[in-house]
mmCIF file of C-alpha atoms in Angstrom:
data_model
loop_
_atom_site.group_PDB
_atom_site.id
_atom_site.type_symbol
_atom_site.label_atom_id
_atom_site.label_comp_id
_atom_site.label_asym_id
_atom_site.label_seq_id
_atom_site.Cartn_x
_atom_site.Cartn_y
_atom_site.Cartn_z
ATOM 1 C CA MET A 1 15.150 -40.679 -18.074
ATOM 2 C CA LYS A 2 14.802 -42.612 -21.282
ATOM 3 C CA SER A 3 15.469 -39.490 -23.339
ATOM 4 C CA LEU A 4 18.516 -38.692 -21.180
ATOM 5 C CA ILE A 5 20.050 -42.051 -21.988
ATOM 6 C CA GLU A 6 19.206 -41.598 -25.642
ATOM 7 C CA SER A 7 20.737 -38.136 -25.943
ATOM 8 C CA ILE A 8 23.949 -39.242 -24.307
ATOM 9 C CA VAL A 9 24.275 -42.296 -26.537
ATOM 10 C CA ILE A 10 23.400 -40.431 -29.723
ATOM 11 C CA SER A 11 26.502 -38.277 -29.252
ATOM 12 C CA LEU A 12 28.716 -41.356 -29.099
ATOM 13 C CA VAL A 13 27.565 -43.707 -31.881
ATOM 14 C CA ASP A 14 27.743 -43.760 -35.651
ATOM 15 C CA HIS A 15 24.297 -45.283 -36.170
ATOM 16 C CA PRO A 16 21.920 -43.278 -33.998
ATOM 17 C CA GLU A 17 18.931 -44.854 -35.737
ATOM 18 C CA ASP A 18 19.713 -48.220 -34.130
ATOM 19 C CA ILE A 19 19.602 -47.073 -30.536
ATOM 20 C CA VAL A 20 16.905 -48.816 -28.511
ATOM 21 C CA VAL A 21 16.192 -48.149 -24.905
ATOM 22 C CA GLN A 22 13.687 -50.492 -23.237
ATOM 23 C CA GLU A 23 12.163 -49.593 -19.936
ATOM 24 C CA THR A 24 10.987 -52.300 -17.596
ATOM 25 C CA GLU A 25 9.737 -51.903 -14.079
ATOM 26 C CA GLU A 26 10.846 -54.373 -11.479
ATOM 27 C CA GLU A 27 9.967 -54.712 -7.840
ATOM 28 C CA SER A 28 12.675 -52.482 -6.437
ATOM 29 C CA LYS A 29 14.180 -50.825 -9.471
ATOM 30 C CA MET A 30 13.633 -49.419 -12.944
ATOM 31 C CA VAL A 31 15.664 -51.272 -15.531
ATOM 32 C CA TYR A 32 16.695 -49.549 -18.744
ATOM 33 C CA HIS A 33 18.018 -51.896 -21.328
ATOM 34 C CA LEU A 34 20.190 -50.253 -23.966
ATOM 35 C CA THR A 35 21.020 -51.818 -27.328
ATOM 36 C CA VAL A 36 22.982 -50.224 -30.165
ATOM 37 C CA ASN A 37 24.202 -51.212 -33.600
ATOM 38 C CA GLU A 38 26.807 -53.984 -33.514
ATOM 39 C CA ASP A 39 29.491 -51.670 -34.832
ATOM 40 C CA ASP A 40 28.856 -49.199 -31.999
ATOM 41 C CA VAL A 41 29.090 -51.607 -29.091
ATOM 42 C CA GLY A 42 32.675 -50.614 -28.359
ATOM 43 C CA LYS A 43 31.764 -46.942 -28.461
ATOM 44 C CA VAL A 44 29.289 -47.234 -25.601
ATOM 45 C CA ILE A 45 31.396 -49.564 -23.502
ATOM 46 C CA GLY A 46 34.907 -48.267 -24.028
ATOM 47 C CA LYS A 47 38.220 -49.625 -22.848
ATOM 48 C CA ASN A 48 37.694 -51.454 -19.559
ATOM 49 C CA GLY A 49 34.077 -50.233 -19.587
ATOM 50 C CA ARG A 50 35.210 -46.670 -19.031
ATOM 51 C CA ILE A 51 32.513 -45.110 -21.208
ATOM 52 C CA ALA A 52 29.799 -47.410 -19.827
ATOM 53 C CA LYS A 53 30.811 -46.397 -16.343
ATOM 54 C CA ALA A 54 30.661 -42.688 -17.227
ATOM 55 C CA ILE A 55 27.191 -43.096 -18.744
ATOM 56 C CA ARG A 56 25.964 -44.922 -15.636
ATOM 57 C CA THR A 57 27.443 -42.291 -13.304
ATOM 58 C CA VAL A 58 25.591 -39.532 -15.135
ATOM 59 C CA VAL A 59 22.351 -41.460 -15.455
ATOM 60 C CA TYR A 60 22.276 -42.459 -11.799
ATOM 61 C CA ALA A 61 22.974 -38.898 -10.757
ATOM 62 C CA ALA A 62 19.863 -37.579 -12.525
ATOM 63 C CA LYS A 63 17.040 -36.790 -10.174
ATOM 64 C CA THR A 64 13.886 -38.705 -10.767
ATOM 65 C CA ASP A 65 10.385 -38.307 -9.419
ATOM 66 C CA GLY A 66 10.073 -42.020 -8.774
ATOM 67 C CA LYS A 67 11.491 -43.517 -5.614
ATOM 68 C CA LYS A 68 12.776 -46.606 -7.320
ATOM 69 C CA ARG A 69 16.442 -47.162 -8.034
ATOM 70 C CA ILE A 70 17.623 -47.014 -11.564
ATOM 71 C CA TYR A 71 19.639 -49.658 -13.247
ATOM 72 C CA LEU A 72 21.166 -49.340 -16.717
ATOM 73 C CA ASP A 73 21.802 -52.513 -18.622
ATOM 74 C CA ILE A 74 23.995 -52.162 -21.691
ATOM 75 C CA MET A 75 23.527 -54.719 -24.503
ATOM 76 C CA MET B 1 23.394 -29.696 -41.591
ATOM 77 C CA LYS B 2 21.261 -26.776 -42.649
ATOM 78 C CA GLU B 3 21.634 -25.546 -46.192
ATOM 79 C CA LEU B 4 19.689 -23.386 -48.536
ATOM 80 C CA THR B 5 19.746 -22.403 -52.172
ATOM 81 C CA ALA B 6 18.725 -18.858 -52.891
ATOM 82 C CA SER B 7 18.627 -16.614 -55.921
ATOM 83 C CA GLY B 8 18.800 -12.911 -56.540
ATOM 84 C CA GLN B 9 19.597 -10.260 -59.102
ATOM 85 C CA THR B 10 23.322 -10.354 -58.170
ATOM 86 C CA VAL B 11 25.434 -12.795 -56.155
ATOM 87 C CA ASP B 12 25.431 -10.414 -53.206
ATOM 88 C CA GLU B 13 21.659 -10.141 -53.214
ATOM 89 C CA ALA B 14 21.305 -13.880 -53.381
ATOM 90 C CA ILE B 15 23.621 -14.366 -50.427
ATOM 91 C CA GLN B 16 21.791 -11.683 -48.521
ATOM 92 C CA SER B 17 18.441 -13.332 -49.089
ATOM 93 C CA ALA B 18 19.811 -16.746 -48.022
ATOM 94 C CA LEU B 19 21.242 -15.309 -44.823
ATOM 95 C CA GLU B 20 17.928 -13.707 -43.974
ATOM 96 C CA GLN B 21 16.060 -16.919 -44.518
ATOM 97 C CA LEU B 22 18.549 -18.895 -42.454
ATOM 98 C CA ASN B 23 18.583 -16.157 -39.855
ATOM 99 C CA THR B 24 22.352 -16.059 -39.560
ATOM 100 C CA THR B 25 25.379 -14.004 -40.474
ATOM 101 C CA LYS B 26 28.012 -14.242 -43.200
ATOM 102 C CA ASP B 27 30.824 -15.410 -40.932
ATOM 103 C CA GLN B 28 28.911 -18.516 -39.863
ATOM 104 C CA VAL B 29 28.233 -19.960 -43.289
ATOM 105 C CA GLU B 30 29.947 -21.480 -46.272
ATOM 106 C CA ILE B 31 28.917 -20.030 -49.604
ATOM 107 C CA ASP B 32 28.935 -21.795 -52.983
ATOM 108 C CA VAL B 33 28.177 -19.724 -56.024
ATOM 109 C CA ILE B 34 26.279 -21.987 -58.423
ATOM 110 C CA ASP B 35 25.478 -19.364 -61.040
ATOM 111 C CA GLU B 36 26.828 -15.822 -61.154
ATOM 112 C CA GLY B 37 23.901 -14.652 -63.201
ATOM 113 C CA LYS B 38 23.766 -12.275 -66.125
ATOM 114 C CA LYS B 39 22.581 -8.719 -66.290
ATOM 115 C CA GLY B 40 21.036 -9.137 -69.702
ATOM 116 C CA LEU B 41 20.136 -6.429 -72.088
ATOM 117 C CA LEU B 42 18.872 -3.350 -70.251
ATOM 118 C CA GLY B 43 18.078 -5.708 -67.399
ATOM 119 C CA LEU B 44 15.243 -7.114 -69.428
ATOM 120 C CA PHE B 45 16.333 -9.585 -72.026
ATOM 121 C CA GLY B 46 18.478 -12.616 -71.410
ATOM 122 C CA SER B 47 19.012 -11.823 -67.757
ATOM 123 C CA LYS B 48 19.765 -14.747 -65.484
ATOM 124 C CA ARG B 49 19.377 -14.711 -61.777
ATOM 125 C CA ALA B 50 22.397 -15.443 -59.596
ATOM 126 C CA ILE B 51 22.098 -18.652 -57.593
ATOM 127 C CA VAL B 52 24.083 -19.428 -54.455
ATOM 128 C CA LYS B 53 24.077 -22.336 -52.048
ATOM 129 C CA VAL B 54 24.584 -21.332 -48.423
ATOM 130 C CA THR B 55 25.485 -23.906 -45.792
ATOM 131 C CA ILE B 56 25.602 -23.228 -42.108
ATOM 132 C CA ALA B 57 29.096 -24.132 -41.100
ATOM 133 C CA LYS B 58 29.061 -26.531 -38.189
ATOM 134 C CA ASN B 59 30.625 -25.059 -35.113
ATOM 135 C CA PRO B 60 31.463 -28.158 -33.072
ATOM 136 C CA ILE B 61 32.079 -26.231 -29.861
ATOM 137 C CA GLN B 62 28.712 -24.521 -30.045
ATOM 138 C CA GLU B 63 27.057 -27.854 -30.707
ATOM 139 C CA ILE B 64 28.668 -29.321 -27.644
ATOM 140 C CA GLU B 65 27.383 -26.373 -25.650
ATOM 141 C CA HIS B 66 23.889 -27.378 -26.754
ATOM 142 C CA PHE B 67 24.702 -31.013 -25.901
ATOM 143 C CA ILE B 68 25.636 -30.049 -22.347
ATOM 144 C CA LYS B 69 22.443 -28.037 -21.980
ATOM 145 C CA GLU B 70 20.351 -30.869 -23.358
ATOM 146 C CA ILE B 71 21.878 -33.423 -20.982
ATOM 147 C CA THR B 72 21.631 -31.230 -17.907
ATOM 148 C CA ASP B 73 18.067 -30.292 -18.791
ATOM 149 C CA LYS B 74 17.141 -33.943 -18.862
ATOM 150 C CA MET B 75 18.812 -34.410 -15.511
ATOM 151 C CA ASN B 76 16.378 -31.713 -14.261
ATOM 152 C CA VAL B 77 19.143 -29.197 -13.607
ATOM 153 C CA ASN B 78 19.037 -25.768 -15.179
ATOM 154 C CA VAL B 79 22.430 -24.408 -16.139
ATOM 155 C CA GLU B 80 23.979 -21.653 -18.126
ATOM 156 C CA VAL B 81 27.058 -22.612 -20.081
ATOM 157 C CA THR B 82 29.946 -20.266 -20.890
ATOM 158 C CA THR B 83 32.657 -21.441 -23.198
ATOM 159 C CA ILE B 84 36.311 -20.399 -23.295
ATOM 160 C CA THR B 85 38.480 -21.688 -26.111
ATOM 161 C CA LYS B 86 42.265 -21.417 -25.886
ATOM 162 C CA GLY B 87 43.960 -23.088 -28.800
ATOM 163 C CA ASN B 88 42.830 -26.671 -28.694
ATOM 164 C CA HIS B 89 41.706 -26.559 -25.091
ATOM 165 C CA VAL B 90 38.050 -25.847 -24.424
ATOM 166 C CA THR B 91 36.615 -24.990 -21.024
ATOM 167 C CA PHE B 92 32.886 -25.187 -20.456
ATOM 168 C CA GLU B 93 31.715 -23.496 -17.302
ATOM 169 C CA MET B 94 28.302 -24.329 -15.945
ATOM 170 C CA HIS B 95 26.402 -22.018 -13.649
ATOM 171 C CA GLY B 96 23.050 -22.549 -12.034
ATOM 172 C CA GLU B 97 21.076 -23.765 -9.076
ATOM 173 C CA ASN B 98 21.328 -27.299 -7.840
ATOM 174 C CA ILE B 99 24.761 -27.654 -9.392
ATOM 175 C CA ALA B 100 25.904 -30.003 -6.614
ATOM 176 C CA LEU B 101 23.911 -32.712 -8.363
ATOM 177 C CA LEU B 102 26.177 -32.344 -11.393
ATOM 178 C CA ILE B 103 29.373 -32.463 -9.368
ATOM 179 C CA GLY B 104 28.658 -35.527 -7.277
ATOM 180 C CA LYS B 105 30.892 -37.039 -4.591
ATOM 181 C CA ARG B 106 34.443 -35.761 -5.140
ATOM 182 C CA GLY B 107 33.430 -34.590 -8.610
ATOM 183 C CA GLN B 108 32.734 -38.059 -9.944
ATOM 184 C CA THR B 109 29.586 -37.012 -11.849
ATOM 185 C CA LEU B 110 31.393 -33.926 -13.203
ATOM 186 C CA ASN B 111 34.338 -36.076 -14.294
ATOM 187 C CA ALA B 112 32.014 -38.587 -15.997
ATOM 188 C CA LEU B 113 30.236 -35.759 -17.798
ATOM 189 C CA GLN B 114 33.544 -34.230 -18.786
ATOM 190 C CA TYR B 115 34.622 -37.540 -20.270
ATOM 191 C CA LEU B 116 31.399 -37.892 -22.268
ATOM 192 C CA VAL B 117 31.705 -34.290 -23.489
ATOM 193 C CA HIS B 118 35.279 -34.985 -24.506
ATOM 194 C CA LEU B 119 34.169 -38.015 -26.517
ATOM 195 C CA ALA B 120 31.289 -36.176 -28.145
ATOM 196 C CA LEU B 121 33.545 -33.238 -29.125
ATOM 197 C CA ASN B 122 36.286 -35.391 -30.583
ATOM 198 C CA LYS B 123 34.010 -37.920 -32.249
ATOM 199 C CA ASP B 124 34.005 -36.734 -35.840
ATOM 200 C CA ASN B 125 36.198 -33.687 -35.773
ATOM 201 C CA LYS B 126 39.533 -33.578 -37.432
ATOM 202 C CA GLN B 127 40.916 -31.280 -34.833
ATOM 203 C CA PHE B 128 41.566 -32.736 -31.408
ATOM 204 C CA TYR B 129 40.341 -30.818 -28.385
ATOM 205 C CA THR B 130 41.006 -31.255 -24.742
ATOM 206 C CA VAL B 131 38.069 -30.507 -22.491
ATOM 207 C CA THR B 132 37.589 -29.074 -19.051
ATOM 208 C CA LEU B 133 34.081 -29.054 -17.684
ATOM 209 C CA ASP B 134 33.672 -26.809 -14.650
ATOM 210 C CA ALA B 135 30.694 -26.214 -12.415
ATOM 211 C CA GLU B 136 30.501 -23.021 -10.322
ATOM 212 C CA GLY B 137 34.271 -22.848 -9.977
ATOM 213 C CA TYR B 138 34.522 -26.416 -8.627
ATOM 214 C CA ARG B 139 37.816 -27.163 -10.387
ATOM 215 C CA GLY B 140 39.449 -24.125 -8.809
ATOM 216 C CA ARG B 141 38.240 -24.986 -5.336
ATOM 217 C CA ARG B 142 39.298 -28.629 -5.830
ATOM 218 C CA GLU B 143 42.761 -27.476 -6.860
ATOM 219 C CA GLU B 144 43.125 -25.548 -3.612
ATOM 220 C CA THR B 145 41.940 -28.548 -1.626
ATOM 221 C CA LEU B 146 44.328 -30.870 -3.415
ATOM 222 C CA ARG B 147 47.271 -28.507 -2.860
ATOM 223 C CA SER B 148 46.682 -28.344 0.839
ATOM 224 C CA LEU B 149 46.174 -32.092 0.940
ATOM 225 C CA ALA B 150 49.499 -32.500 -0.860
ATOM 226 C CA TRP B 151 51.301 -30.338 1.687
ATOM 227 C CA LYS B 152 49.697 -32.172 4.607
ATOM 228 C CA MET B 153 50.567 -35.599 3.235
ATOM 229 C CA ALA B 154 54.111 -34.536 2.370
ATOM 230 C CA ASP B 155 54.505 -33.433 6.004
ATOM 231 C CA LYS B 156 53.182 -36.773 7.182
ATOM 232 C CA ALA B 157 55.568 -38.646 4.921
ATOM 233 C CA THR B 158 58.623 -36.780 6.218
ATOM 234 C CA ARG B 159 57.466 -36.975 9.831
ATOM 235 C CA LEU B 160 56.921 -40.743 9.724
ATOM 236 C CA ASN B 161 59.730 -41.294 7.192
ATOM 237 C CA LYS B 162 57.343 -43.628 5.362
ATOM 238 C CA LYS B 163 55.657 -43.727 1.991
ATOM 239 C CA VAL B 164 52.192 -42.275 1.942
ATOM 240 C CA ALA B 165 49.656 -43.449 -0.634
ATOM 241 C CA LEU B 166 46.750 -41.217 -1.635
ATOM 242 C CA GLU B 167 43.375 -42.378 -2.894
ATOM 243 C CA PRO B 168 42.898 -42.940 -6.643
ATOM 244 C CA MET B 169 42.380 -39.771 -8.707
ATOM 245 C CA PRO B 170 41.991 -38.914 -12.354
ATOM 246 C CA ALA B 171 45.130 -37.832 -14.226
ATOM 247 C CA PHE B 172 44.480 -34.061 -14.144
ATOM 248 C CA GLU B 173 44.051 -34.164 -10.355
ATOM 249 C CA ARG B 174 47.250 -36.162 -9.838
ATOM 250 C CA LYS B 175 49.041 -33.599 -11.939
ATOM 251 C CA ILE B 176 48.060 -30.869 -9.509
ATOM 252 C CA ILE B 177 49.594 -32.832 -6.620
ATOM 253 C CA HIS B 178 52.767 -33.689 -8.545
ATOM 254 C CA SER B 179 53.394 -30.092 -9.465
ATOM 255 C CA ALA B 180 52.531 -28.859 -5.998
ATOM 256 C CA LEU B 181 55.256 -30.992 -4.441
ATOM 257 C CA GLN B 182 57.793 -30.754 -7.229
ATOM 258 C CA LYS B 183 59.671 -27.766 -5.922
ATOM 259 C CA GLN B 184 59.627 -28.942 -2.374
ATOM 260 C CA GLY B 185 62.886 -30.901 -1.963
ATOM 261 C CA LYS B 186 62.002 -33.187 0.945
ATOM 262 C CA VAL B 187 59.685 -35.579 -0.829
ATOM 263 C CA SER B 188 59.308 -37.118 -4.276
ATOM 264 C CA THR B 189 56.081 -38.251 -5.858
ATOM 265 C CA TYR B 190 55.104 -40.906 -8.329
ATOM 266 C CA SER B 191 51.933 -42.626 -9.499
ATOM 267 C CA ASP B 192 51.235 -46.298 -8.948
ATOM 268 C CA GLY B 193 48.536 -48.718 -10.075
ATOM 269 C CA VAL B 194 46.533 -48.965 -13.269
ATOM 270 C CA GLU B 195 43.693 -46.676 -14.318
ATOM 271 C CA PRO B 196 41.067 -46.193 -12.897
ATOM 272 C CA HIS B 197 42.866 -47.068 -9.648
ATOM 273 C CA ARG B 198 45.999 -45.088 -10.337
ATOM 274 C CA HIS B 199 47.039 -43.124 -7.274
ATOM 275 C CA ILE B 200 49.874 -40.954 -6.006
ATOM 276 C CA VAL B 201 52.552 -42.176 -3.622
ATOM 277 C CA ILE B 202 54.574 -39.614 -1.712
ATOM 278 C CA LYS B 203 58.045 -40.834 -0.802
ATOM 279 C CA PRO B 204 60.180 -39.004 1.742
#
């Protein structure tokens, strides 16, 4: 899951070395916190959050072995 | 980017050796001749080897094909990707088991993926491409569905003599409906609302 988020974001940003995905487990969900270089913030969010929405749609669609829900937090 | 400097008795030999080492063919690389070399006297004295620099030319479309495979792999779906390029329009067709997972409800996952692929392909390329991402002929089937929906709703609009609003759709799906009803004289169509809630209204 973490590597899925990373490979999607790598294709969008100019500074792939600054991508950080933090995984934290909460009671009912897995939270992935994504941070990117300041200059790339717009590239992962997009106009009206269009890109962020697309990333979330794809990430949430991925099948996981765990039963917990996935939540993607951007910045 | 992969590049390699190779040498040989002649320029051709040097290129040949570079291609072998890179495991590629001549049409996929850019070649820079650094030194043409010298034969020398009787091939013994004062001879200089030819040196060339060979760079694998980036093929953005092929890279995107790998990108799609990588993403789908990580979503635990195994797909084969075939690519059709027509001018500046690229169609990627995915085939495989479990493809429904990639399509999602009313194609929303497929549309999101298509948008991400479009962004990745146009990120640092000078040429602009439009992208269609298809999964097991989904786009074709959807077009049929939308056409029949268009006819049905046009019927409803004329029967009730009232405007009929459809649910929000992406631009390329609205286009299918617009063109399906264009020739039919009884109704007119227009789009209302702001993306991503833009939807079609059929007016009798």
